[in-house]
PDB file of C-alpha atoms in Angstrom:
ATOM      1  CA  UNK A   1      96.263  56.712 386.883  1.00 38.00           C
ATOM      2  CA  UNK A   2      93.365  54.953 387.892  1.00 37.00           C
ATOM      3  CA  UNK A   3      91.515  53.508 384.820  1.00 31.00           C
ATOM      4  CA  UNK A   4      92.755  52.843 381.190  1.00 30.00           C
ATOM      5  CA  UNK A   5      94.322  55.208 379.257  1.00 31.00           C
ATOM      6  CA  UNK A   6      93.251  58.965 378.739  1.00 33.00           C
ATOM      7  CA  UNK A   7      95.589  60.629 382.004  1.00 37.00           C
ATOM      8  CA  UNK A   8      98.348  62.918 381.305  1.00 41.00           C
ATOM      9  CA  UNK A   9     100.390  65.772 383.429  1.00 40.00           C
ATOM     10  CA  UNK A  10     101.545  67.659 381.580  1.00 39.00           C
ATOM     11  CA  UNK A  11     103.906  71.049 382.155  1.00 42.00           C
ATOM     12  CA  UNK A  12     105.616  73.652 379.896  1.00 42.00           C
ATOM     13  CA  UNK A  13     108.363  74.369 381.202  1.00 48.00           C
ATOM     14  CA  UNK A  14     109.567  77.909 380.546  1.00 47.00           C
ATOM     15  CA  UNK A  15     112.593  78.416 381.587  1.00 45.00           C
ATOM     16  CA  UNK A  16     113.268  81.799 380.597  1.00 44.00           C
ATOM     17  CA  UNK A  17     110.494  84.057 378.042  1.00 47.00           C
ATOM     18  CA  UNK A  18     112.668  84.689 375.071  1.00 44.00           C
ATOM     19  CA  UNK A  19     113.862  80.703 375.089  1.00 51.00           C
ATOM     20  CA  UNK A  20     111.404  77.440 373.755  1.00 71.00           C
ATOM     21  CA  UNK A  21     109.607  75.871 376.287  1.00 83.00           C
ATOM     22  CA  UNK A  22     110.327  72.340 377.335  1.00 90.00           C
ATOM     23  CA  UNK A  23     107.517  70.098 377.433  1.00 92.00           C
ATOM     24  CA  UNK A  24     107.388  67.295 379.936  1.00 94.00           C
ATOM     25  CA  UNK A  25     104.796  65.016 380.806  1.00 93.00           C
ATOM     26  CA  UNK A  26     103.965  61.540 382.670  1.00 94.00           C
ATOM     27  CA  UNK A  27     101.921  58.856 381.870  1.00 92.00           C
ATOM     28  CA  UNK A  28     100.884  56.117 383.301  1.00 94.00           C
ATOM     29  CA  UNK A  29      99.145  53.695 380.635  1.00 93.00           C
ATOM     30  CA  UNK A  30      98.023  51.115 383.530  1.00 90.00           C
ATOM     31  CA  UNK A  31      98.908  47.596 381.972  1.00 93.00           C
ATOM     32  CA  UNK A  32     100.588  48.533 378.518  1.00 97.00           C
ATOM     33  CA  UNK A  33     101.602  45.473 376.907  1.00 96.00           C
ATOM     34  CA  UNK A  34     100.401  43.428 374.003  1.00 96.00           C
ATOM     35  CA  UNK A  35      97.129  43.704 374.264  1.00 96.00           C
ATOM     36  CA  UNK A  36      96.903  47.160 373.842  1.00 96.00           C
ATOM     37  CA  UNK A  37      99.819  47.478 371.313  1.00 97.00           C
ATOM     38  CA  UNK A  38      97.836  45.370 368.884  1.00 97.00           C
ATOM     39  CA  UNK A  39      94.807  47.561 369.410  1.00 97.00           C
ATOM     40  CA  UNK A  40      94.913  50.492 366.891  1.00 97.00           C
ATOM     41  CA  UNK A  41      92.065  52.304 368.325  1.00 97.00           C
ATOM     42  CA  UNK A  42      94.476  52.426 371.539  1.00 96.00           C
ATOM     43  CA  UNK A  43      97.483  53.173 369.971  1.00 98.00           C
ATOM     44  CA  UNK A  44      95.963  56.162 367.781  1.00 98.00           C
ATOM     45  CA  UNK A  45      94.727  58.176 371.108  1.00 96.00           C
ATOM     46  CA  UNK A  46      98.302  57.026 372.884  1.00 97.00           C
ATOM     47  CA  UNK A  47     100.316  58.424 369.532  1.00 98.00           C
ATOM     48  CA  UNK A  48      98.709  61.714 369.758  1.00 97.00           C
ATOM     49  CA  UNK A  49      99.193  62.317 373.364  1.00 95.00           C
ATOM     50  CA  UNK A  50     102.452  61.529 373.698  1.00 97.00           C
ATOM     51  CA  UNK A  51     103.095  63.343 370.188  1.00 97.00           C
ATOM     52  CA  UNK A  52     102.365  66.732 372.411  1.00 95.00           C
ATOM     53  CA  UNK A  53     105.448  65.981 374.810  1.00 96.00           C
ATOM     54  CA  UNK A  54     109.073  66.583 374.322  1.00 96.00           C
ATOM     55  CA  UNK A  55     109.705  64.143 377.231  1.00 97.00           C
ATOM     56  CA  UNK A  56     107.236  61.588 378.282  1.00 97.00           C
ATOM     57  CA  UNK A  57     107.931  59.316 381.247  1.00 97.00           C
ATOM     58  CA  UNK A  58     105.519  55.953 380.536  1.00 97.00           C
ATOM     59  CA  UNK A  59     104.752  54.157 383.903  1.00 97.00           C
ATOM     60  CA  UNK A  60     103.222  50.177 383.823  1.00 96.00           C
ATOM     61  CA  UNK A  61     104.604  48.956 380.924  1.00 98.00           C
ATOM     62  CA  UNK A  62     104.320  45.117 380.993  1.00 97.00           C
ATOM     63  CA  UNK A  63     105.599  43.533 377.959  1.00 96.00           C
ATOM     64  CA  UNK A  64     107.879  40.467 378.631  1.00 90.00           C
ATOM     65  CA  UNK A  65     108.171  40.530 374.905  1.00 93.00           C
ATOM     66  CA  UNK A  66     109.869  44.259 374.999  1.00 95.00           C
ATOM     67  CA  UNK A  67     107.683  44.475 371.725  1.00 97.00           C
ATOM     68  CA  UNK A  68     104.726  47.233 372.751  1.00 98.00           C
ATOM     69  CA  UNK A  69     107.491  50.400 373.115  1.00 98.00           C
ATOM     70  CA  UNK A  70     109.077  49.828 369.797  1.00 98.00           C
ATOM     71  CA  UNK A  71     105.260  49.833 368.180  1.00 98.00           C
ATOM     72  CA  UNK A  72     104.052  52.834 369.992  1.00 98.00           C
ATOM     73  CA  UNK A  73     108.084  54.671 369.494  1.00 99.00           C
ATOM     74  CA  UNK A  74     107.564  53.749 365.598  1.00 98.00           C
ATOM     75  CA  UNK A  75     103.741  54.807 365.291  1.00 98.00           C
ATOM     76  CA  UNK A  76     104.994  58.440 366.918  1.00 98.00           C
ATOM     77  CA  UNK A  77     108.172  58.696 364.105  1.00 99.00           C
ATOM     78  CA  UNK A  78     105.614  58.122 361.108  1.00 98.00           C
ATOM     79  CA  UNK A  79     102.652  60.609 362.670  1.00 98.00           C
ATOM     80  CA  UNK A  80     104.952  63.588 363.781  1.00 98.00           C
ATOM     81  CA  UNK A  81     107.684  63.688 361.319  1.00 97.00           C
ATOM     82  CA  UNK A  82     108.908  67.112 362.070  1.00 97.00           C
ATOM     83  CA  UNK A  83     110.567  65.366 364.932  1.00 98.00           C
ATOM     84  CA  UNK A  84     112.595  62.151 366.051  1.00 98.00           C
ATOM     85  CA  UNK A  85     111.804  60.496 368.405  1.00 99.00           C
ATOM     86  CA  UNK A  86     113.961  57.481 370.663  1.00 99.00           C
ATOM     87  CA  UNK A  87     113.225  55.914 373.988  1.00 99.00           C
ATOM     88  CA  UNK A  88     114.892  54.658 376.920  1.00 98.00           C
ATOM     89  CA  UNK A  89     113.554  52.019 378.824  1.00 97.00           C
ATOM     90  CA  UNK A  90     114.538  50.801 382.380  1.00 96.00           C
ATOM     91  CA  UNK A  91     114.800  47.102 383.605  1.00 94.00           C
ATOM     92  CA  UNK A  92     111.793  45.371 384.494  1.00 94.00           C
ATOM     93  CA  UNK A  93     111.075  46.392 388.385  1.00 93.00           C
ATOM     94  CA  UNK A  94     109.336  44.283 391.367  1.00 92.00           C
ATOM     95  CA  UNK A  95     109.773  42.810 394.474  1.00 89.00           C
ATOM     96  CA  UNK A  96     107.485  40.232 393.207  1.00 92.00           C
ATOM     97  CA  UNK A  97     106.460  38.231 389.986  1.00 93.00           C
ATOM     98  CA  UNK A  98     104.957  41.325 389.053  1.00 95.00           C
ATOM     99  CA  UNK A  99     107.089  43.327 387.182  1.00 96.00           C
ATOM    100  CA  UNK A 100     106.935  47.072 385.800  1.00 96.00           C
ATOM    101  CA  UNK A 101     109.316  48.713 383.499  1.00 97.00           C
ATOM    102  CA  UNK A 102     109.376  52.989 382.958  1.00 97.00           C
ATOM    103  CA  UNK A 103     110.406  54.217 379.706  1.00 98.00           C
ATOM    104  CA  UNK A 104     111.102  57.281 378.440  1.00 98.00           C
ATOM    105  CA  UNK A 105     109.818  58.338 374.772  1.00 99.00           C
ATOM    106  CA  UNK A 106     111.567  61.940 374.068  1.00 98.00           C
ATOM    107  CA  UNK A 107     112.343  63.756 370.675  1.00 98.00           C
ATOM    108  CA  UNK A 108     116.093  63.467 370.170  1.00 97.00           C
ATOM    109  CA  UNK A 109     116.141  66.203 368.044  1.00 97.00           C
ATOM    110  CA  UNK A 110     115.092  68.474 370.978  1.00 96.00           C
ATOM    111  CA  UNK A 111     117.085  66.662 374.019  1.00 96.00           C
ATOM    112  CA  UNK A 112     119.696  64.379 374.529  1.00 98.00           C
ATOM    113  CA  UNK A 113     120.070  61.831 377.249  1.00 98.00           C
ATOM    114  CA  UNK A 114     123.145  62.273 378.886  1.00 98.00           C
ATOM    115  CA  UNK A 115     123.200  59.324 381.502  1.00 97.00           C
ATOM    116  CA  UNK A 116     121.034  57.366 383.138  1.00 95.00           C
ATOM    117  CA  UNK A 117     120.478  54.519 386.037  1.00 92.00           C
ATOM    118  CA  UNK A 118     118.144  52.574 388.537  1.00 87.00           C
ATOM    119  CA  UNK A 119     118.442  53.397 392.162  1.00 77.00           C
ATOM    120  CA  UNK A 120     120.521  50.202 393.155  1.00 61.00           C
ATOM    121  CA  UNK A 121     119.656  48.390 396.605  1.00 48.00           C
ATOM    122  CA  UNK A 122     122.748  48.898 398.907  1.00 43.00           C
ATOM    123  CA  UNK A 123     123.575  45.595 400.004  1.00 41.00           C
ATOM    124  CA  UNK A 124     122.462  41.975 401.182  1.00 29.00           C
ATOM    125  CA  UNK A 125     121.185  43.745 404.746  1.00 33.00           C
ATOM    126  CA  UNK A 126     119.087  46.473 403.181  1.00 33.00           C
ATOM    127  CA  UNK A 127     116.392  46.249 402.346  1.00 46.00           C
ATOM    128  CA  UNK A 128     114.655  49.596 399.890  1.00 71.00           C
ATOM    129  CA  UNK A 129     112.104  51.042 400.723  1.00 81.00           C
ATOM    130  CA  UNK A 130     110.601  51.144 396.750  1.00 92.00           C
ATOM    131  CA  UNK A 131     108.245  48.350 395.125  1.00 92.00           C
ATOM    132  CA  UNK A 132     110.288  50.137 391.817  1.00 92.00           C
ATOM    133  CA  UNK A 133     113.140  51.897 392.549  1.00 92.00           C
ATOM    134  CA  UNK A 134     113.292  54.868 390.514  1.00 94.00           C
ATOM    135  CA  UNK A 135     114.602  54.941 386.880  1.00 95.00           C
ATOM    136  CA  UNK A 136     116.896  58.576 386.978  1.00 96.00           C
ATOM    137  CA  UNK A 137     118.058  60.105 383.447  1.00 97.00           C
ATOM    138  CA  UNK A 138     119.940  63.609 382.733  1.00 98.00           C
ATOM    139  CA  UNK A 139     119.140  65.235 379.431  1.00 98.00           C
ATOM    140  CA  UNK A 140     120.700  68.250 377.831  1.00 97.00           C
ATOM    141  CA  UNK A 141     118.278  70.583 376.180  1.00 95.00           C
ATOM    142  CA  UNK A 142     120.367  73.398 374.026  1.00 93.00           C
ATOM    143  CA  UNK A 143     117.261  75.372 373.317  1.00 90.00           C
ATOM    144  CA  UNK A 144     116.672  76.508 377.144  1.00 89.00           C
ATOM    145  CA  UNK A 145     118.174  78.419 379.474  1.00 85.00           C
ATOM    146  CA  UNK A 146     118.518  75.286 381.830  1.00 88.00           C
ATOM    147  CA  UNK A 147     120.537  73.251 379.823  1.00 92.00           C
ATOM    148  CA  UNK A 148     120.522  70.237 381.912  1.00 95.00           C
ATOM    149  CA  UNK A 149     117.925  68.456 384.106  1.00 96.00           C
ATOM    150  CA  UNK A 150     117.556  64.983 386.264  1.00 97.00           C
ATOM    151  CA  UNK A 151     114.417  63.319 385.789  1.00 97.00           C
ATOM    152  CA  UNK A 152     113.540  60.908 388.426  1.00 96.00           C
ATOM    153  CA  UNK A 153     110.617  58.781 386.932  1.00 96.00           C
ATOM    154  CA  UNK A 154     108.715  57.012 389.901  1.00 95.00           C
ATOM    155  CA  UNK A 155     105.694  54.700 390.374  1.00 95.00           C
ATOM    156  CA  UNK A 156     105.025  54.352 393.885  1.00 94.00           C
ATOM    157  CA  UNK A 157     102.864  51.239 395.192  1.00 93.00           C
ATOM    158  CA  UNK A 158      99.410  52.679 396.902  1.00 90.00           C
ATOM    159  CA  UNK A 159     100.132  51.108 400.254  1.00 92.00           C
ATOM    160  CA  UNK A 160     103.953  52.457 400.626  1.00 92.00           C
ATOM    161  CA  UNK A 161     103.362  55.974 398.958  1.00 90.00           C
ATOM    162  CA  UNK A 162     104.421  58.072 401.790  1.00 92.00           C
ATOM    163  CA  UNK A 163     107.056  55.921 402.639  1.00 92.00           C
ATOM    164  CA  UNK A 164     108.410  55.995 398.769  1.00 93.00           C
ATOM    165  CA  UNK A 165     107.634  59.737 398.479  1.00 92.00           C
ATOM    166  CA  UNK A 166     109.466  60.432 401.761  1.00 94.00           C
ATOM    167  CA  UNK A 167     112.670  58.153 400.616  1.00 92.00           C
ATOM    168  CA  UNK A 168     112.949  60.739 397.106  1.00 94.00           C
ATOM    169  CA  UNK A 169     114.335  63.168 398.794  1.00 94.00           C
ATOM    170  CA  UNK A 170     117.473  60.736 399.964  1.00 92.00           C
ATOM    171  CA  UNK A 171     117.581  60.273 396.223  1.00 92.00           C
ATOM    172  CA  UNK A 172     117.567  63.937 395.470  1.00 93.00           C
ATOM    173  CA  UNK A 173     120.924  63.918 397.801  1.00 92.00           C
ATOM    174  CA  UNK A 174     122.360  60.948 395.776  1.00 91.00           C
ATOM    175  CA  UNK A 175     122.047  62.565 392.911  1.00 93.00           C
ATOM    176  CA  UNK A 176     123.004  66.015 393.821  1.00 93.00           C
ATOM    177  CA  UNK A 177     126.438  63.990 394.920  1.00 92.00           C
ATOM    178  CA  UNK A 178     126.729  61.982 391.987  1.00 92.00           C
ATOM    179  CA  UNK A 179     126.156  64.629 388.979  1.00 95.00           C
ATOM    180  CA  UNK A 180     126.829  67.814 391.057  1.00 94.00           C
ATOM    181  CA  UNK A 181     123.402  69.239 390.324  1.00 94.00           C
ATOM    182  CA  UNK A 182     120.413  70.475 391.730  1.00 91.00           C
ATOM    183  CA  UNK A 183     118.081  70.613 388.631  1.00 94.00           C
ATOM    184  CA  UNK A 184     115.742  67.696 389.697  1.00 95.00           C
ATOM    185  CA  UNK A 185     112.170  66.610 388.530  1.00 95.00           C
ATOM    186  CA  UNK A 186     110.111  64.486 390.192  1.00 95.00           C
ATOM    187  CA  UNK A 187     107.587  63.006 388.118  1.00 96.00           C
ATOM    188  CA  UNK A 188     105.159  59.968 388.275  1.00 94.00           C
ATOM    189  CA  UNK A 189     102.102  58.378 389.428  1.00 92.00           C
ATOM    190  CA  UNK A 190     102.894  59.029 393.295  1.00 92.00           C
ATOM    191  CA  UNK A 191      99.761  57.981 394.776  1.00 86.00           C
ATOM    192  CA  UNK A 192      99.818  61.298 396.290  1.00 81.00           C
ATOM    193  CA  UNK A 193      96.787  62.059 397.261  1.00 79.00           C
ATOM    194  CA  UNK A 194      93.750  60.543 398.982  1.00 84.00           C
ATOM    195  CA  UNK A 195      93.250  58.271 401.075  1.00 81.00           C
ATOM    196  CA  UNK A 196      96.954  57.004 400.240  1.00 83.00           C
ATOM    197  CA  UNK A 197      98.608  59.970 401.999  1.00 85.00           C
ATOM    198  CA  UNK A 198      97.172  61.551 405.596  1.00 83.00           C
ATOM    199  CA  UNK A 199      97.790  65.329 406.698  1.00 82.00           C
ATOM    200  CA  UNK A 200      99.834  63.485 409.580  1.00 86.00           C
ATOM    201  CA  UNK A 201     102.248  61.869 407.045  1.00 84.00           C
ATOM    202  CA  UNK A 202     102.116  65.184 404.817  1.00 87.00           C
ATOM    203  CA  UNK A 203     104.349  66.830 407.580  1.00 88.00           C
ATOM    204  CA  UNK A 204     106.955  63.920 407.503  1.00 89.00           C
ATOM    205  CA  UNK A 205     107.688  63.968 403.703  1.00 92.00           C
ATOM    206  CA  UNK A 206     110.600  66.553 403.321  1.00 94.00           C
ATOM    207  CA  UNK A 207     110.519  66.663 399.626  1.00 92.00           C
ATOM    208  CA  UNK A 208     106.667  67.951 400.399  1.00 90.00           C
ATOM    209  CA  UNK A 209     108.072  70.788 403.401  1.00 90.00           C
ATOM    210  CA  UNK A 210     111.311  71.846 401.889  1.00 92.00           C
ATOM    211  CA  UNK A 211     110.464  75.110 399.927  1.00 91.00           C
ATOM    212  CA  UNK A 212     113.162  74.561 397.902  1.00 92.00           C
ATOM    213  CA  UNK A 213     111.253  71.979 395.978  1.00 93.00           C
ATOM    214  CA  UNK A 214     108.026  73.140 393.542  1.00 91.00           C
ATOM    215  CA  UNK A 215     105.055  70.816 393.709  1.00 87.00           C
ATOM    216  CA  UNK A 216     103.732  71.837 389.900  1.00 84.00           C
ATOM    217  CA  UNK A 217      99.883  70.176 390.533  1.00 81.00           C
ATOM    218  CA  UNK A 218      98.968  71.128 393.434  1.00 78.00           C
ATOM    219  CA  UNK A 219      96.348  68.462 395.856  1.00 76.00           C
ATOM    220  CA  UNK A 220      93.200  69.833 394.623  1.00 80.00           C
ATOM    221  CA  UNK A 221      93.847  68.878 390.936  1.00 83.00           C
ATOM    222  CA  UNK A 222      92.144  65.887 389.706  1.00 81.00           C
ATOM    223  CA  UNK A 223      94.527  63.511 387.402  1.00 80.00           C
ATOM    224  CA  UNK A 224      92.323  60.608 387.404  1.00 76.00           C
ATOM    225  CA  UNK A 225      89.965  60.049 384.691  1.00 73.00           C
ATOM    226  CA  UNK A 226      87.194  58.467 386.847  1.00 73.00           C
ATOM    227  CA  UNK A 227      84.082  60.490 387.661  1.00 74.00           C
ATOM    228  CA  UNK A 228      83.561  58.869 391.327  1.00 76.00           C
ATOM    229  CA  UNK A 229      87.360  60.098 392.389  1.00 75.00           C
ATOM    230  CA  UNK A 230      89.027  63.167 392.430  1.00 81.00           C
ATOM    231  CA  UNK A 231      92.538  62.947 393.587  1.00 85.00           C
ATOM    232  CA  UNK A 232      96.226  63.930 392.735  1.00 80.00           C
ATOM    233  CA  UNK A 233      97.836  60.769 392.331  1.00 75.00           C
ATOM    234  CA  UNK A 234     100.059  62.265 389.614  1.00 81.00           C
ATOM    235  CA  UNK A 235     102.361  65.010 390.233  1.00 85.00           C
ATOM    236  CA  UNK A 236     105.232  66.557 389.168  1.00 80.00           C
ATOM    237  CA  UNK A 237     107.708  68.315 391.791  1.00 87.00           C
ATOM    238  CA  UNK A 238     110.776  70.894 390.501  1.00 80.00           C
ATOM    239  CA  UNK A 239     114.051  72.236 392.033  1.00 78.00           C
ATOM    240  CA  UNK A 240     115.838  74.177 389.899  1.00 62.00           C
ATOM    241  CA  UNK A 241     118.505  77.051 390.589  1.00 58.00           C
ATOM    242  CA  UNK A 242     119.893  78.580 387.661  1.00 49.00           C
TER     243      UNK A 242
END
């Protein structure tokens, strides 16, 4: 996202006509902390966004406090009460001072989180090639014909997209090992699009050239909420086989 608050993907995912639709969605707030936890004008438009998702991955939450989720979780439980909602945050991510956290708000009457974990650096000699590794959950939805699905929630940093969107699909093999799966969402403010990714360095991203994998907003959408920029930063990429 590239200014305040107003950007959302947003997908229903069908997975089969006479099933309920799954809806999934990323957001990235840009800065939510504090500031715009205590501002009700704010959290009213946030509440009724997210209200529309089953899932929604948060991106730049920046609350050393750990006091803005609870708010926003809380403000969702009293205006949708048909459903429950929980959250599950990750730990605060950065190679610098600057931190980030993701967080996941879902309804836990509609999914349950089944496990969940950072992508952990391998050792003293490597070094990652993420500003914020990716935060990776598996839910179980009963009410679809996909039962289960990985989520793998990333914020890549402008300078290093197509370096970060190139190293997903080594996590797509870790976690095709690790859960013996290959139901796998991508979703997140990628920085895909732009000037942050070239036609050169298109052809060098496997996740993009493998037609297994479903890029769900395609490079001409527009997920910013600028009027002087028109670009897919935010996307949301889908392997499933049934």
């Amino acid at each position: 996202m590239r200014y305040l608050i107003l950007l959302m993907c947003l997908v229903g995912l069908c997975l089969w006509p006479t099933t309920l639709s799954l809806k999934i969605c990323a957001f990235n707030v840009q800065s939510f902390g504090e500031a715009k936890a205590n501002n009700k004008k704010v959290m009213a438009i946030l509440t009724k966004i997210i209200a529309r998702c089953d899932l929604c991955l948060i991106q730049e939450v920046r609350d050393s406090k750990g006091e803005a989720i609870p708010k926003l979780v809380k403000n969702l439980n009293k205006f949708d009460k048909s459903h429950s909602y929980a959250h599950l945050e990750s730990k605060r991510l950065g190679k610098t001072t600057y931190k980030e956290q993701y967080v996941y708000i879902y309804r836990k009457d509609v999914l349950e989180v089944r496990d969940h974990y950072s992508l952990q650096e391998g050792g003293s000699n490597y070094t990652s090639l993420f500003t914020r590794e990716p935060f990776i959950i598996r839910v179980h939805s009963p009410s679809t014909l996909v039962k289960d699905l990985v989520l793998v929630g990333q914020h890549t940093c402008p300078k290093n997209a197509m370096k970060e969107i190139e190293e997903l699909y080594g996590v797509y093999t870790e976690i095709s090992k690790k859960w013996k799966t290959q139901n796998v969402m991508f979703l997140g403010d990628l920085n895909a699009a732009c000037s942050y990714i070239t036609i050169k360095g298109w052809r060098a991203i496997r996740l993009r050239n493998d037609p297994k994998f479903h890029w769900l907003i395609g490079d001409e959408v527009d997920t910013t909420v600028r009027e002087n920029t028109h670009c897919a930063y935010d996307r949301l990429t889908l392997l499933i086989l049934v």
